Short mmCIF file of C-alpha atoms in Angstrom, two decimals:
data_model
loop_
_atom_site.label_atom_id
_atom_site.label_comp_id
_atom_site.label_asym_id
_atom_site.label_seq_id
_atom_site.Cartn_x
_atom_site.Cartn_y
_atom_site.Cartn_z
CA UNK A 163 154.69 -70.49 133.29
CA UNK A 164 158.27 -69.78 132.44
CA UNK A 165 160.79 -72.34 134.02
CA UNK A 166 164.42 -72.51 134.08
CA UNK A 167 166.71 -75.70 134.24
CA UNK A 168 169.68 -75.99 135.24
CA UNK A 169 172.38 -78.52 135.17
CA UNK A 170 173.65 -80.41 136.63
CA UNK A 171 172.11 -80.41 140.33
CA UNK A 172 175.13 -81.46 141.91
CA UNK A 173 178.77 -81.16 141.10
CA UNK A 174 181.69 -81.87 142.56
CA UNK A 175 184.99 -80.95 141.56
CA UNK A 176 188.77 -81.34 142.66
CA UNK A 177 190.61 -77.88 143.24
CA UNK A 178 192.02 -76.54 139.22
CA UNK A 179 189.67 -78.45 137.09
CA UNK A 180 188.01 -76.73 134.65
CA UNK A 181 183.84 -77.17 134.62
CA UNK A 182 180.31 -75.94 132.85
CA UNK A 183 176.74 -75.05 134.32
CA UNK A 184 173.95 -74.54 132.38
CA UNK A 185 170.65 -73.24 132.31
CA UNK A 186 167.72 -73.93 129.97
CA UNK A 187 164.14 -72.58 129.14
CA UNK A 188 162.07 -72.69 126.86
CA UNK A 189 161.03 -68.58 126.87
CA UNK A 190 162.47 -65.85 126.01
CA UNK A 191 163.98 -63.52 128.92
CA UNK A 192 164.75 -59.81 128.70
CA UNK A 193 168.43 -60.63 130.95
CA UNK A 194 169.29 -63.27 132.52
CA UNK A 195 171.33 -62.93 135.88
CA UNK A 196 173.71 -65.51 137.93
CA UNK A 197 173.95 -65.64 141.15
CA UNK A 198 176.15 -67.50 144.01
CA UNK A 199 174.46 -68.00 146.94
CA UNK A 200 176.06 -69.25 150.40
CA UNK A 201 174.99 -71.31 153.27
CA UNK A 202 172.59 -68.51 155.54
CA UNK A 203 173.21 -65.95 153.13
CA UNK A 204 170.93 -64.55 150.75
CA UNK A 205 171.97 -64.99 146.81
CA UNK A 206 174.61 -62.01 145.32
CA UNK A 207 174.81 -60.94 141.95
CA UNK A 208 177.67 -62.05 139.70
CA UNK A 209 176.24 -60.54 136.13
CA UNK A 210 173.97 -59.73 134.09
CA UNK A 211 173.89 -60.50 130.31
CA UNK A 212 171.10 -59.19 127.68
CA UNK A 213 171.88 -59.76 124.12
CA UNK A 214 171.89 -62.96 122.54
CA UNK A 215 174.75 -64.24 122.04
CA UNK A 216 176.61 -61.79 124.89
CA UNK A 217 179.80 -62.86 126.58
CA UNK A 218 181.02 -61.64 129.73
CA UNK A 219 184.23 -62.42 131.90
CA UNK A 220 184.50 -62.14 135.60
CA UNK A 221 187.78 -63.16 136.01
CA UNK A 222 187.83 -67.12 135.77
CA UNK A 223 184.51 -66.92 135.34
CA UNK A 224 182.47 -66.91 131.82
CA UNK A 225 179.12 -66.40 131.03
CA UNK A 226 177.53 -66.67 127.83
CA UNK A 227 173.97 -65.99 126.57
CA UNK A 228 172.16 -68.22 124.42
CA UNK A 229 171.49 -66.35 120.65
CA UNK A 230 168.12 -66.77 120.88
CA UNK A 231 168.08 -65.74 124.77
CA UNK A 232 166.86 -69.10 126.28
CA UNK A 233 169.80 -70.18 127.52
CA UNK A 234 173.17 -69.44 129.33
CA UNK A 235 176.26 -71.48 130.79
CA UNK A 236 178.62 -70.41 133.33
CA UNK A 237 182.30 -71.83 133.18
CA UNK A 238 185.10 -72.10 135.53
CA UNK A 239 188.36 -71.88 134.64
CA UNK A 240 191.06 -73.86 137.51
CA UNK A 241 187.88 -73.86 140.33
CA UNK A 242 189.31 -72.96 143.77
CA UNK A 243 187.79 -73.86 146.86
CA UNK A 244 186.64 -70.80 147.26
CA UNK A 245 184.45 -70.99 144.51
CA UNK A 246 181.97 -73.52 146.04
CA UNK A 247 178.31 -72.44 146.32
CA UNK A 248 175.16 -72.83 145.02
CA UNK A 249 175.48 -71.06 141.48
CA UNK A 250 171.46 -69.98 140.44
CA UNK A 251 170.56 -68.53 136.88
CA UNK A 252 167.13 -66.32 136.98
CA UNK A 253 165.44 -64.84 134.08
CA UNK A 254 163.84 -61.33 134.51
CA UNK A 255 160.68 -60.72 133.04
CA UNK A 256 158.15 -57.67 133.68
CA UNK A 257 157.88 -54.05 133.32
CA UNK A 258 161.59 -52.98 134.25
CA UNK A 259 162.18 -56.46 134.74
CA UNK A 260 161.25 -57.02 138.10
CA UNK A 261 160.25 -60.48 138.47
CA UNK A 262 162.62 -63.15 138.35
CA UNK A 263 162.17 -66.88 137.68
CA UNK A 264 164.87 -68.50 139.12
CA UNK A 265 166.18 -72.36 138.26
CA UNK A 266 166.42 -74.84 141.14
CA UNK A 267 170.30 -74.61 141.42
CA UNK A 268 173.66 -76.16 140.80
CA UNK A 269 175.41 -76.99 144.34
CA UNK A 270 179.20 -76.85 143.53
CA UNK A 271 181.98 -78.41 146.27
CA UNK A 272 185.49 -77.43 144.70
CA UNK A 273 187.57 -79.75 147.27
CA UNK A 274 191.44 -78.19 147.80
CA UNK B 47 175.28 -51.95 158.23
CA UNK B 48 174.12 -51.17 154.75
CA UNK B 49 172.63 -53.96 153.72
CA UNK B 50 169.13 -55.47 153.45
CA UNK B 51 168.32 -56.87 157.04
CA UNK B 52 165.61 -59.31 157.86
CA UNK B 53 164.47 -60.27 161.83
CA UNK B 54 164.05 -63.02 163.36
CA UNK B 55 166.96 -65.11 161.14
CA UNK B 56 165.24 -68.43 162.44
CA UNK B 57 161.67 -69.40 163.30
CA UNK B 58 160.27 -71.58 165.05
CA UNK B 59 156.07 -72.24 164.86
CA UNK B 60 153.89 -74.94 165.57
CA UNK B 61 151.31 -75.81 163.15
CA UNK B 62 148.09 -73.04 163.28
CA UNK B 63 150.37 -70.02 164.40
CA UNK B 64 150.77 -66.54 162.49
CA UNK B 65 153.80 -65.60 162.20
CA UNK B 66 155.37 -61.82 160.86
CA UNK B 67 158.52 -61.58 159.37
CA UNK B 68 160.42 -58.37 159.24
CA UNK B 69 162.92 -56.88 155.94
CA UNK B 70 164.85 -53.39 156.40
CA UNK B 71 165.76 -52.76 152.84
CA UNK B 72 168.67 -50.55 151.79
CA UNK B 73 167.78 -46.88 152.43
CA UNK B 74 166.42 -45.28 149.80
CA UNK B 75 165.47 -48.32 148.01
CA UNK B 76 162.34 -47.99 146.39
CA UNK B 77 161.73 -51.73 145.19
CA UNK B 78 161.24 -54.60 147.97
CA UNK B 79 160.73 -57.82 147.01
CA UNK B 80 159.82 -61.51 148.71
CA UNK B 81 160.94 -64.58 147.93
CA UNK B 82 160.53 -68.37 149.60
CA UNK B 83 163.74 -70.87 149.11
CA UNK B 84 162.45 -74.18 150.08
CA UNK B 85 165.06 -76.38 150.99
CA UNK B 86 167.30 -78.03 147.82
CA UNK B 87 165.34 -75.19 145.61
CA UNK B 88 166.27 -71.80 144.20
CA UNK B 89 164.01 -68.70 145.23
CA UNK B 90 160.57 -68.10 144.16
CA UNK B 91 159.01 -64.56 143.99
CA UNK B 92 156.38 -64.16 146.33
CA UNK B 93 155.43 -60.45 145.98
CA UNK B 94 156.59 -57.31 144.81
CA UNK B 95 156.39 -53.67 146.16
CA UNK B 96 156.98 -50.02 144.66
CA UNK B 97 157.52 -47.61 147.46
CA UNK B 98 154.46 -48.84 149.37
CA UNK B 99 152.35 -49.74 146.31
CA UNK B 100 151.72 -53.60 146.08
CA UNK B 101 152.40 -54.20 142.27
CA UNK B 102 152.34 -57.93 142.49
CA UNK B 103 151.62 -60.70 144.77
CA UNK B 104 150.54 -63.05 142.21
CA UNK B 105 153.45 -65.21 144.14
CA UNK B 106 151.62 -65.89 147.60
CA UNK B 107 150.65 -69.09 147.83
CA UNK B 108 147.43 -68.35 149.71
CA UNK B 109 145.55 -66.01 151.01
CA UNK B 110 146.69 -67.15 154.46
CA UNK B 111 149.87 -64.96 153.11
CA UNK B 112 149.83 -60.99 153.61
CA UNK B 113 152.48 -58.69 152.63
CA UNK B 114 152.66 -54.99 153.31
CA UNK B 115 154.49 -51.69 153.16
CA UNK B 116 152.89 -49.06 154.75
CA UNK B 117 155.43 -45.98 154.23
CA UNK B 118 157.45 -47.27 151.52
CA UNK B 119 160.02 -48.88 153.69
CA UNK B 120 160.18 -51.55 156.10
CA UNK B 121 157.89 -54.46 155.21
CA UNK B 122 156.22 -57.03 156.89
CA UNK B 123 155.51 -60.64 155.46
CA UNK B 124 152.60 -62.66 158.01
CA UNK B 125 151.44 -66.18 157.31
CA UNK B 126 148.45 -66.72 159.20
CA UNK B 127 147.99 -70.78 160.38
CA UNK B 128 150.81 -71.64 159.53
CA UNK B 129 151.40 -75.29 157.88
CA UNK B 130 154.33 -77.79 157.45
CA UNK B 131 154.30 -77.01 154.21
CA UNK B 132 155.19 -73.01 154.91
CA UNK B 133 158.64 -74.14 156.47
CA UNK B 134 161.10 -72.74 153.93
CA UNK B 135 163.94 -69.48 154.02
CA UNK B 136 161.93 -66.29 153.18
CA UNK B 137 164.14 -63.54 151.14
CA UNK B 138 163.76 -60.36 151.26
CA UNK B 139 165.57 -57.67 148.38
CA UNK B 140 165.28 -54.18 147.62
CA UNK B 141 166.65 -52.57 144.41
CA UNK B 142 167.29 -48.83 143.91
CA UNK B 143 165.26 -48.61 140.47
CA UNK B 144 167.63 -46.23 138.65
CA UNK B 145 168.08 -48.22 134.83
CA UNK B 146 166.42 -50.73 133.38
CA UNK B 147 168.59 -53.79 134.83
CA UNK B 148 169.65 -53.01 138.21
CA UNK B 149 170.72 -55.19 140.69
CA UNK B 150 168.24 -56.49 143.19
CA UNK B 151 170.34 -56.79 146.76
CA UNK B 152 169.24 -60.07 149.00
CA UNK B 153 168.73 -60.15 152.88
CA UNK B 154 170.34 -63.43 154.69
CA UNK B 155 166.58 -64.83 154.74
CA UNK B 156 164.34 -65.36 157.81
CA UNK B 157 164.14 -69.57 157.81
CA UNK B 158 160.99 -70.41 159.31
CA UNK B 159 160.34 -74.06 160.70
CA UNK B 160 156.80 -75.26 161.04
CA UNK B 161 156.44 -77.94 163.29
#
């Protein structure tokens, strides 16, 4: 069974500080996606990163992929309030990747 | 809209009752997939469709969980008897399948209460 970690759970930050989630496994994934999810809403797509060792900017967001493709972090860069949500890293797997294994979460609360 | 769209948004059941839950993926989509978000958890798959082809439902918990497709569109998820432990948000997505990476798209989740 493939699993994902991520950490931490919970995190709560004070509007412009800086901060790091990560997610762990112990496979190997073919791309591993984040994803912000919202209160009644279902998760949306922020990227998706393939090759070990990848980096990708969404504007003060970073992701990186692990060189051996286990594992990824997500950074913030001066978190805004609008930034809070419940940030979820999934692994896709499969013939044309279909399935994803998703980790448990990290609930972030950026407070203004 | 254009969205993925599921019906009812809430549930309500008592203990024993089937239940069918509705997703309208994007049109044109020709991947749907299920997933169930228990509370504090992130989504697991459930079941996985190709046009109206079940390629995978080695998700469902039970066989008191059916999932189907019948003209490669909308799909219906039904738990039969439902049980406490069945109370949970069920996703819905539907991807286009054009590349090897492309994006799945989420419904807002039918949350289903078991009492």
């Amino acid at each position: 069974t493939q699993l994902l970690e991520q950490s931490p759970q919970f995190l709560s930050i004070q509007e412009g500080e800086n901060l790091t989630v990560y997610c762990n496994s112990s496979s190997v994934f073919s791309s591993l996606q984040w994803y912000r999810q919202e209160p009644g809403e279902g998760p949306v797509l922020l990227v998706t990163v393939v090759t070990g060792g990848e980096v990708k900017k969404l504007k003060r967001l970073t992701f990186q992929f692990g060189d051996a493709r286990k594992d990824s972090s997500l950074h913030i860069t001066a978190a805004q309030p609008g930034d809070t949500g419940l940030y979820l890293c999934a692994g896709a797997s499969g013939g044309s990747n279909y399935k994803l294994t998703f980790g448990k979460g990290t609930l972030l609360t950026v407070n203004p | 809209g254009a969205g993925v769209s599921q019906s009812p948004r809430y549930k309500v059941a008592k203990r024993g009752q089937d239940v069918a839950l509705r997703c309208d993926p994007i049109s044109g989509h020709v991947s749907l997939f299920w997933y169930q978000q228990a509370l504090g958890q992130g989504p697991e798959f459930l079941t996985y469709f190709q046009n109206e082809a079940q390629l995978d439902k080695s998700g469902l918990p039970s066989d008191r969980f059916f999932a189907e497709r019948p003209e490669g569109s909308v799909s219906t998820l039904k738990i039969q008897r439902t049980q406490q432990e069945d109370s949970a948000v069920y996703l819905c997505a539907s991807r286009l399948d054009r590349g090897a990476f492309n994006e799945q798209f989420f419904g807002p989740g039918t949350r289903l209460t078991v009492l």
